[in-house]
PDB file of C-alpha atoms in Angstrom:
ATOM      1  CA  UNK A  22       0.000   0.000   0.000  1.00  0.00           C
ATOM      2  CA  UNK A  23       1.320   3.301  -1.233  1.00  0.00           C
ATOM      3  CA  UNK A  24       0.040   5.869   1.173  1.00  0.00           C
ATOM      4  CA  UNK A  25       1.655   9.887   0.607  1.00  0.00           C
ATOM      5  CA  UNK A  26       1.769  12.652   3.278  1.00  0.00           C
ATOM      6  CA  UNK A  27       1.836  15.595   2.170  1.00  0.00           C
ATOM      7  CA  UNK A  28       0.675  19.697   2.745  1.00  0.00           C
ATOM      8  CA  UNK A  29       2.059  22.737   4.364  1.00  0.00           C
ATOM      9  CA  UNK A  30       5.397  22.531   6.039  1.00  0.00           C
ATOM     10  CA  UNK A  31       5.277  22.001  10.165  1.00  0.00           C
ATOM     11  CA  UNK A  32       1.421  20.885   9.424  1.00  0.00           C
ATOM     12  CA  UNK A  33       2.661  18.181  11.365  1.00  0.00           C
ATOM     13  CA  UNK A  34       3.581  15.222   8.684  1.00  0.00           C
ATOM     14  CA  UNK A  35       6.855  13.817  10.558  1.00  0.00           C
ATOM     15  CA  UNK A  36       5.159  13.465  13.728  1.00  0.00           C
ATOM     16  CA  UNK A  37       2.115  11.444  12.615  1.00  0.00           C
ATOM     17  CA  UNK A  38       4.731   9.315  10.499  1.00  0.00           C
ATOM     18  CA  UNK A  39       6.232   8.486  13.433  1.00  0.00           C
ATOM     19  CA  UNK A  40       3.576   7.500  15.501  1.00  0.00           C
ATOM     20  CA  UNK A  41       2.141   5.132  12.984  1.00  0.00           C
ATOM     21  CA  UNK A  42       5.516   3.639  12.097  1.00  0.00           C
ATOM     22  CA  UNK A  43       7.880   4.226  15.185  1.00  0.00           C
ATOM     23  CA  UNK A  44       5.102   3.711  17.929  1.00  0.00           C
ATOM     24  CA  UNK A  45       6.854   1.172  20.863  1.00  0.00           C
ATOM     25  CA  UNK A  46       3.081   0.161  21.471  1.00  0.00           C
ATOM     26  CA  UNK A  47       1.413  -0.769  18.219  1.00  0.00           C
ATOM     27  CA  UNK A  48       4.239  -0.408  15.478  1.00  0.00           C
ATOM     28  CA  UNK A  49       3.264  -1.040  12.117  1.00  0.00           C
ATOM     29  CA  UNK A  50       5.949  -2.446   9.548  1.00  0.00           C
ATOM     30  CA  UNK A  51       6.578   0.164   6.926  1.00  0.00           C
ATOM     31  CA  UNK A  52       9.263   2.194   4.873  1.00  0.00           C
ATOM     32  CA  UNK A  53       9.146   5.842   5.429  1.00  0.00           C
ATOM     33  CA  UNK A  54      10.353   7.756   2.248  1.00  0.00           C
ATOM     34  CA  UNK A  55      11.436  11.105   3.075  1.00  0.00           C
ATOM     35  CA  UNK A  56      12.141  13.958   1.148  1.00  0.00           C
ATOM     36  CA  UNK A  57      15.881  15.488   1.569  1.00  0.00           C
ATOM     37  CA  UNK A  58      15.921  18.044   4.487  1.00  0.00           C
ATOM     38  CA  UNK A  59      18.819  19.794   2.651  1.00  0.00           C
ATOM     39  CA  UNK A  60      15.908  21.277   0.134  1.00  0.00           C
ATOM     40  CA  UNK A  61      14.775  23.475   3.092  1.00  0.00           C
ATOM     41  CA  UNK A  62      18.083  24.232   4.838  1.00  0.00           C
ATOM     42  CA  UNK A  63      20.569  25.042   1.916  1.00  0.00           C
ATOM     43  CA  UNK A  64      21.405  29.055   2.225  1.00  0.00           C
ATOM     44  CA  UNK A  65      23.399  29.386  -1.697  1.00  0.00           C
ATOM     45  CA  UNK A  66      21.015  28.753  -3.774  1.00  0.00           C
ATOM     46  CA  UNK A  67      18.166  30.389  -4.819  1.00  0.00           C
ATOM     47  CA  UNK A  68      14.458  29.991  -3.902  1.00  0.00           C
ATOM     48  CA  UNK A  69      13.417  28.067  -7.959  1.00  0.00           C
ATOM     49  CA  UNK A  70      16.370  25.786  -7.808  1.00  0.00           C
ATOM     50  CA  UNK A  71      15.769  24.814  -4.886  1.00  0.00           C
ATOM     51  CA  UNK A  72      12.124  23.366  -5.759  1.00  0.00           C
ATOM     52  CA  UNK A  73      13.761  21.749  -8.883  1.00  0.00           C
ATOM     53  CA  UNK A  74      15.999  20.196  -6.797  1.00  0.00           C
ATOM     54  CA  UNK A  75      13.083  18.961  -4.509  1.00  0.00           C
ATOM     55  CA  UNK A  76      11.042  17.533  -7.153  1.00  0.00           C
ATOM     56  CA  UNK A  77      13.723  15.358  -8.840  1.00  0.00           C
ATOM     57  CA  UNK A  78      15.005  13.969  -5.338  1.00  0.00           C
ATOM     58  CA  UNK A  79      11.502  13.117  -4.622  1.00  0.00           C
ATOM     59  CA  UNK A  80      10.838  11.419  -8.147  1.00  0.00           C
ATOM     60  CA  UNK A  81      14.188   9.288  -7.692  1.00  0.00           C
ATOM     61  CA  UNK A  82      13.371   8.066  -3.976  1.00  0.00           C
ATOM     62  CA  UNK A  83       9.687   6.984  -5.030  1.00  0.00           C
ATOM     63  CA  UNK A  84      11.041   5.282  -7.935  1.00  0.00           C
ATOM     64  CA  UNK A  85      13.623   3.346  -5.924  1.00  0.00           C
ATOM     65  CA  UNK A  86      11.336   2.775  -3.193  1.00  0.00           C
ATOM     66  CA  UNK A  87       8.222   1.698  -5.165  1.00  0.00           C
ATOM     67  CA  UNK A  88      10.934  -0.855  -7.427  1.00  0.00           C
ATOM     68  CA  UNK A  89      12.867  -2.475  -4.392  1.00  0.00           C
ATOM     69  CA  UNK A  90      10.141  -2.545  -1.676  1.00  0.00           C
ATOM     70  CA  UNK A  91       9.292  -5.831  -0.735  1.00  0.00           C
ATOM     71  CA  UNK A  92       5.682  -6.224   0.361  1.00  0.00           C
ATOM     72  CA  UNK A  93       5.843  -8.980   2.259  1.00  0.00           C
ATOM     73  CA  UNK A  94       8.346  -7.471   4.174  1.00  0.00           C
ATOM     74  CA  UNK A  95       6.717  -3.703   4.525  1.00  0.00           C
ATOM     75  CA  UNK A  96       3.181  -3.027   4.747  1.00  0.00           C
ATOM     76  CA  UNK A  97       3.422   0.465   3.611  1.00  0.00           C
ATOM     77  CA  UNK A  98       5.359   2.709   1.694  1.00  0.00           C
ATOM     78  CA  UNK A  99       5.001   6.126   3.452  1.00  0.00           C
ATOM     79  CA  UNK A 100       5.930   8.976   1.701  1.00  0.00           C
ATOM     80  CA  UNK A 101       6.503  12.079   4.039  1.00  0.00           C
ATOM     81  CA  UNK A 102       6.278  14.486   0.729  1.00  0.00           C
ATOM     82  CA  UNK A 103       5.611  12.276  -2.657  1.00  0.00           C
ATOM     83  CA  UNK A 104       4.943  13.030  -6.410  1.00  0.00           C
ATOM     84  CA  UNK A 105       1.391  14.580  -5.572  1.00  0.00           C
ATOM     85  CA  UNK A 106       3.216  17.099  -3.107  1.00  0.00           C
ATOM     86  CA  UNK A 107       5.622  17.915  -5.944  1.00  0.00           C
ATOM     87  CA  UNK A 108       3.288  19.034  -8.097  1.00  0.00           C
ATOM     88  CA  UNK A 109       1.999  22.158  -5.819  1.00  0.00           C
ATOM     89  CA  UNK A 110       5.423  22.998  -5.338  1.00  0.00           C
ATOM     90  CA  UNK A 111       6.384  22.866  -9.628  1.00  0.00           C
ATOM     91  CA  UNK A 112       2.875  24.911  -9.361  1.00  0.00           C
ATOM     92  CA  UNK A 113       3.912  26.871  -6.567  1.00  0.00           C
ATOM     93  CA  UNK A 114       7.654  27.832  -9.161  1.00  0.00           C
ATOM     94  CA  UNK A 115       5.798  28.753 -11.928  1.00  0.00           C
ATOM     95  CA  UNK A 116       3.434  31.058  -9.969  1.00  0.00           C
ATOM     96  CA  UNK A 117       6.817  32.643  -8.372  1.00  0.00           C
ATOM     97  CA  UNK A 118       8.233  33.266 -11.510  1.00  0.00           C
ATOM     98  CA  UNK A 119       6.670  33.436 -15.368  1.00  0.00           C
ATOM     99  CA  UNK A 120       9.963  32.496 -16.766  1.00  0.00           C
ATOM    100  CA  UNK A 121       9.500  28.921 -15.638  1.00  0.00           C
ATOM    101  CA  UNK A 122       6.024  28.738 -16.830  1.00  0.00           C
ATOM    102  CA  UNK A 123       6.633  26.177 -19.480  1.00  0.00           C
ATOM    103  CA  UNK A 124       9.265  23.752 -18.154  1.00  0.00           C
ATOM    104  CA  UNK A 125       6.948  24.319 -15.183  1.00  0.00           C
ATOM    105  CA  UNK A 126       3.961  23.193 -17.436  1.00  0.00           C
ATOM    106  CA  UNK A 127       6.415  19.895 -18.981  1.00  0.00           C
ATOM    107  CA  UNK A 128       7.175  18.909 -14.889  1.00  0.00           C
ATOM    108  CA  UNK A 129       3.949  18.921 -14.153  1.00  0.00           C
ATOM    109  CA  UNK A 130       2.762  16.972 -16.619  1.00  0.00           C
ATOM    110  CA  UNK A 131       5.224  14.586 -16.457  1.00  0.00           C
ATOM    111  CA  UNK A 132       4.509  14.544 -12.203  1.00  0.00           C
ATOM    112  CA  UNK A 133       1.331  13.373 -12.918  1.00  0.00           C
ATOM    113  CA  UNK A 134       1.744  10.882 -15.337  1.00  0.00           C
ATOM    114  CA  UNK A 135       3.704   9.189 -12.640  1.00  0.00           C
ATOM    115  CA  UNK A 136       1.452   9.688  -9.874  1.00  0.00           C
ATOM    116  CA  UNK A 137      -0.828   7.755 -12.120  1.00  0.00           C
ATOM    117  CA  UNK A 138       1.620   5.049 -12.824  1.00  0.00           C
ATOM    118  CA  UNK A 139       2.599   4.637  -9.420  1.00  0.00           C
ATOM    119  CA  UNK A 140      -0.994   4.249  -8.028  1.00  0.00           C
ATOM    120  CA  UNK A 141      -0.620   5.740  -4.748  1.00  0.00           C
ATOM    121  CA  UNK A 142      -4.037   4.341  -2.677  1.00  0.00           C
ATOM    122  CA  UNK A 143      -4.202   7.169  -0.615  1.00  0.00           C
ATOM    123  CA  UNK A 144      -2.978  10.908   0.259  1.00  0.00           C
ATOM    124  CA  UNK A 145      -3.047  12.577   3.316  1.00  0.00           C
ATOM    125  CA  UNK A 146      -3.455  16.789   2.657  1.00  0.00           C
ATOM    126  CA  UNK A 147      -2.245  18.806   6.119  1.00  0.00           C
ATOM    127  CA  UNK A 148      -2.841  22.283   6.251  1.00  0.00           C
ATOM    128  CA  UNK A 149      -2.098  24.782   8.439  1.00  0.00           C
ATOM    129  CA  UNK A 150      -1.602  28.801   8.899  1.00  0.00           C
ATOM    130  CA  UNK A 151       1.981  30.822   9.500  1.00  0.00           C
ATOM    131  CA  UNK A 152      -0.086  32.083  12.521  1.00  0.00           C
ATOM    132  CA  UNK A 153      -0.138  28.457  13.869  1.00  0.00           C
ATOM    133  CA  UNK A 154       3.566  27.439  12.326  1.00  0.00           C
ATOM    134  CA  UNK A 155       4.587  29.990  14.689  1.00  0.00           C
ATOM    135  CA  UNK A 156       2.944  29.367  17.547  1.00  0.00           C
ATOM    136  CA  UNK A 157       4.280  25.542  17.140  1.00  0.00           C
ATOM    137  CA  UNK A 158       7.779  26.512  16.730  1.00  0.00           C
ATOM    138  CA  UNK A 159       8.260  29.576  18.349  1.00  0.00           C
ATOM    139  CA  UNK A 160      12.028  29.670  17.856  1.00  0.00           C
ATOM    140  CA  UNK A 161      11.012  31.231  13.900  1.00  0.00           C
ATOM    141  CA  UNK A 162       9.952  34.384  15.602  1.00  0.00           C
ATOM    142  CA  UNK A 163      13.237  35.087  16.727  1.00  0.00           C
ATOM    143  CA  UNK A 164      15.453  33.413  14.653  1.00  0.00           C
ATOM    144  CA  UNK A 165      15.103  34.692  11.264  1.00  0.00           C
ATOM    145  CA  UNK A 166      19.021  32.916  10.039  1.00  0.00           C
ATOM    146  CA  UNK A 167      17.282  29.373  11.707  1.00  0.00           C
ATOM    147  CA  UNK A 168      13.902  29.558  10.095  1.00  0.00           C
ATOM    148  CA  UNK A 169      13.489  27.445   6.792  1.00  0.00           C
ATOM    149  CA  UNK A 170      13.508  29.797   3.720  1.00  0.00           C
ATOM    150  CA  UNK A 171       9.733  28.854   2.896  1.00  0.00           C
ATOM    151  CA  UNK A 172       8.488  29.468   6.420  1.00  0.00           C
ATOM    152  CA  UNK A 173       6.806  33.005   5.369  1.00  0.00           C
ATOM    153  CA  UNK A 174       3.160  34.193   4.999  1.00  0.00           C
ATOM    154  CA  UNK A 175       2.937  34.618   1.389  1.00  0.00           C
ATOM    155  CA  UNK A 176       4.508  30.827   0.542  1.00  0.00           C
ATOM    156  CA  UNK A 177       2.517  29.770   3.091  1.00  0.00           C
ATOM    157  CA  UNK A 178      -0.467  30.902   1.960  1.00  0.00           C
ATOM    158  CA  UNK A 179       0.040  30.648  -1.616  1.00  0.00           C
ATOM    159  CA  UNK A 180       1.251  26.790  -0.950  1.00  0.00           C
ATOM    160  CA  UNK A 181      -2.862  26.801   1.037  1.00  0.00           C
ATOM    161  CA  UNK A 182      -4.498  27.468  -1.921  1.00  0.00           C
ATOM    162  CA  UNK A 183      -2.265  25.531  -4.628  1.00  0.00           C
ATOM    163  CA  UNK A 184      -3.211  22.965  -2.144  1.00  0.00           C
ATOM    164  CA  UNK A 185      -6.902  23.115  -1.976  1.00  0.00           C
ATOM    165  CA  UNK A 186      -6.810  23.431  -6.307  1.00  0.00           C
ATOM    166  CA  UNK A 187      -5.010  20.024  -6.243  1.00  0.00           C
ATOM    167  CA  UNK A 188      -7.365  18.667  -3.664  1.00  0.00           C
ATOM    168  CA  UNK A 189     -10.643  19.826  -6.338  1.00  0.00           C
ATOM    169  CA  UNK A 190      -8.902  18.583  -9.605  1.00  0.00           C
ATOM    170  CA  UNK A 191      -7.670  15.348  -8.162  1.00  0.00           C
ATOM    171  CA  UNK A 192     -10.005  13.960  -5.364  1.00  0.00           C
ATOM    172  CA  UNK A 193     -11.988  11.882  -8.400  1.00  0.00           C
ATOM    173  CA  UNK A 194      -8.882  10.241  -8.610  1.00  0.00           C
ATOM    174  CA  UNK A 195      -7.375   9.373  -5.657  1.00  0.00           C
ATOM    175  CA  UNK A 196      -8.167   9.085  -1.988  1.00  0.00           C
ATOM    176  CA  UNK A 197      -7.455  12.326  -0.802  1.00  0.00           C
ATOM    177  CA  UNK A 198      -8.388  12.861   2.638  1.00  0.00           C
ATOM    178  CA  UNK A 199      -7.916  16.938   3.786  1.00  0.00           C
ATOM    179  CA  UNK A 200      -6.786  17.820   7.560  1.00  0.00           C
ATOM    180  CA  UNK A 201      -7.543  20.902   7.668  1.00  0.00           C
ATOM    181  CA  UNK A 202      -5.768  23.183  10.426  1.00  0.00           C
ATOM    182  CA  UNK A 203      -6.401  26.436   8.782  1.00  0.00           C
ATOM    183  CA  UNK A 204     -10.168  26.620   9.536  1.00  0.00           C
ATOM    184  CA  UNK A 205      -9.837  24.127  12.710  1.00  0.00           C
ATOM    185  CA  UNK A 206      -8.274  24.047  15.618  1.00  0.00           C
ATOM    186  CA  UNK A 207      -6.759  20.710  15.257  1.00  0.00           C
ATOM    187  CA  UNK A 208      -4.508  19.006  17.935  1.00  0.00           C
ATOM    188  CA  UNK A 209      -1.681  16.413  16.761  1.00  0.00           C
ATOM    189  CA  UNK A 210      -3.343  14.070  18.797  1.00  0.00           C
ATOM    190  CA  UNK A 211      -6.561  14.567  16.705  1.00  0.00           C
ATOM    191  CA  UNK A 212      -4.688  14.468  13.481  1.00  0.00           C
ATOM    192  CA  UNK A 213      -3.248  11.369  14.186  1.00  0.00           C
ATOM    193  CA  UNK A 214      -6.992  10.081  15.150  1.00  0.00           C
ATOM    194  CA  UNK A 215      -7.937  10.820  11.727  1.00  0.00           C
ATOM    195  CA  UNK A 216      -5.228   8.966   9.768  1.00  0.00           C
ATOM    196  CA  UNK A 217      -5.623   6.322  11.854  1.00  0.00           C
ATOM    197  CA  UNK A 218      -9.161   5.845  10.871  1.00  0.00           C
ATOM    198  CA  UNK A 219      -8.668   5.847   7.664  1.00  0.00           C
ATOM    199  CA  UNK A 220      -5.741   3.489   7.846  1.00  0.00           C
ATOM    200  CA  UNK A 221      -7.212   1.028  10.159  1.00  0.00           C
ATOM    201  CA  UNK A 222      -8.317  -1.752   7.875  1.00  0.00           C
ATOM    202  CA  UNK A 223      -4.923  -2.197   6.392  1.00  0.00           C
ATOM    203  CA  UNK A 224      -3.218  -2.340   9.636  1.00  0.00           C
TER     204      UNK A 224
END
């Protein structure tokens, strides 16, 4: 089973990954695919090559992952980040910058033609505020050099609604279930509820 976690940065992905996967209680046998942290922590390069770079790490991993798994051995492939996440952020470039509108166009497609092929069973859309990243991690308010270069309103917000277009043009298609943190006051603890349900009957 091919399950993807994706949505607004510090929405609270890793830590629901980890108690499905890394819980001493009830662990479930998986392989966590995660995308490189380097994407959000490099300082020389610019904001657009640093999506590119993103989306190509991501595309290799899945690949890899999807072709060596063995499912008798994992359950789940859980991708914190996967091909569906990818293509908000290629959306996300070309709405930054009109130069990369039509390579933008060519990743996009070519994203979703392997989202297709891969046949991921379900996607897990977190979404949350810069108002709430901030009041999770307060160390951002004060440490502008420490906070991750997409940690801002405007990406933020423009990530939100690239988001919410994917959910509407793709939710025909695949199992998209939306946790919603923007509207809600959601609690990780009521997050994790909600995956769970969803993910009970193949656990």
């Amino acid at each position: 089973m091919i399950i993807e976690l994706s949505g607004t940065p510090s929405a609270g992905k890793n830590s629901i990954i980890k108690r499905i996967c890394l819980n001493d209680k009830d662990p479930v046998n998986c392989l966590i695919i995660t995308q490189d942290d380097d994407e959000f922590t490099m300082k020389n390069s610019n904001f657009d090559l640093r999506i590119l770079w993103g989306i190509f790490d991501t595309y290799l991993k899945t690949r890899k992952a999807i072709n060596t798994h063995d499912p008798l051995q994992e359950r789940m492939l859980i991708f914190n980040r996967g091909l569906f996440d990818m293509i908000a952020w290629t959306r996300l470039l070309r709405s930054n910058n009109e130069c990369y509108a039509e390579v933008a166009n060519y990743i996009e497609k070519w994203l979703i033609t392997h989202l297709f092929l891969f046949q991921t069973d379900m996607i897990f859309l977190f979404l949350t505020s810069y108002e709430k990243i901030l009041t999770r991690r307060e160390k951002y308010k004060f440490d502008s050099n420490g906070t991750p270069w997409v940690i801002n309103p405007n990406t933020i917000g423009k990530l939100n609604e690239i988001y919410l277009e994917l959910f509407l043009e793709f939710r025909r298609d695949f199992s998209i279930i939306v946790i919603d943190d923007v509207n809600e006051n959601l609690s990780l603890e009521q997050k994790f509820t909600i995956v769970r349900s969803h993910l009970i009957k193949f656990l």
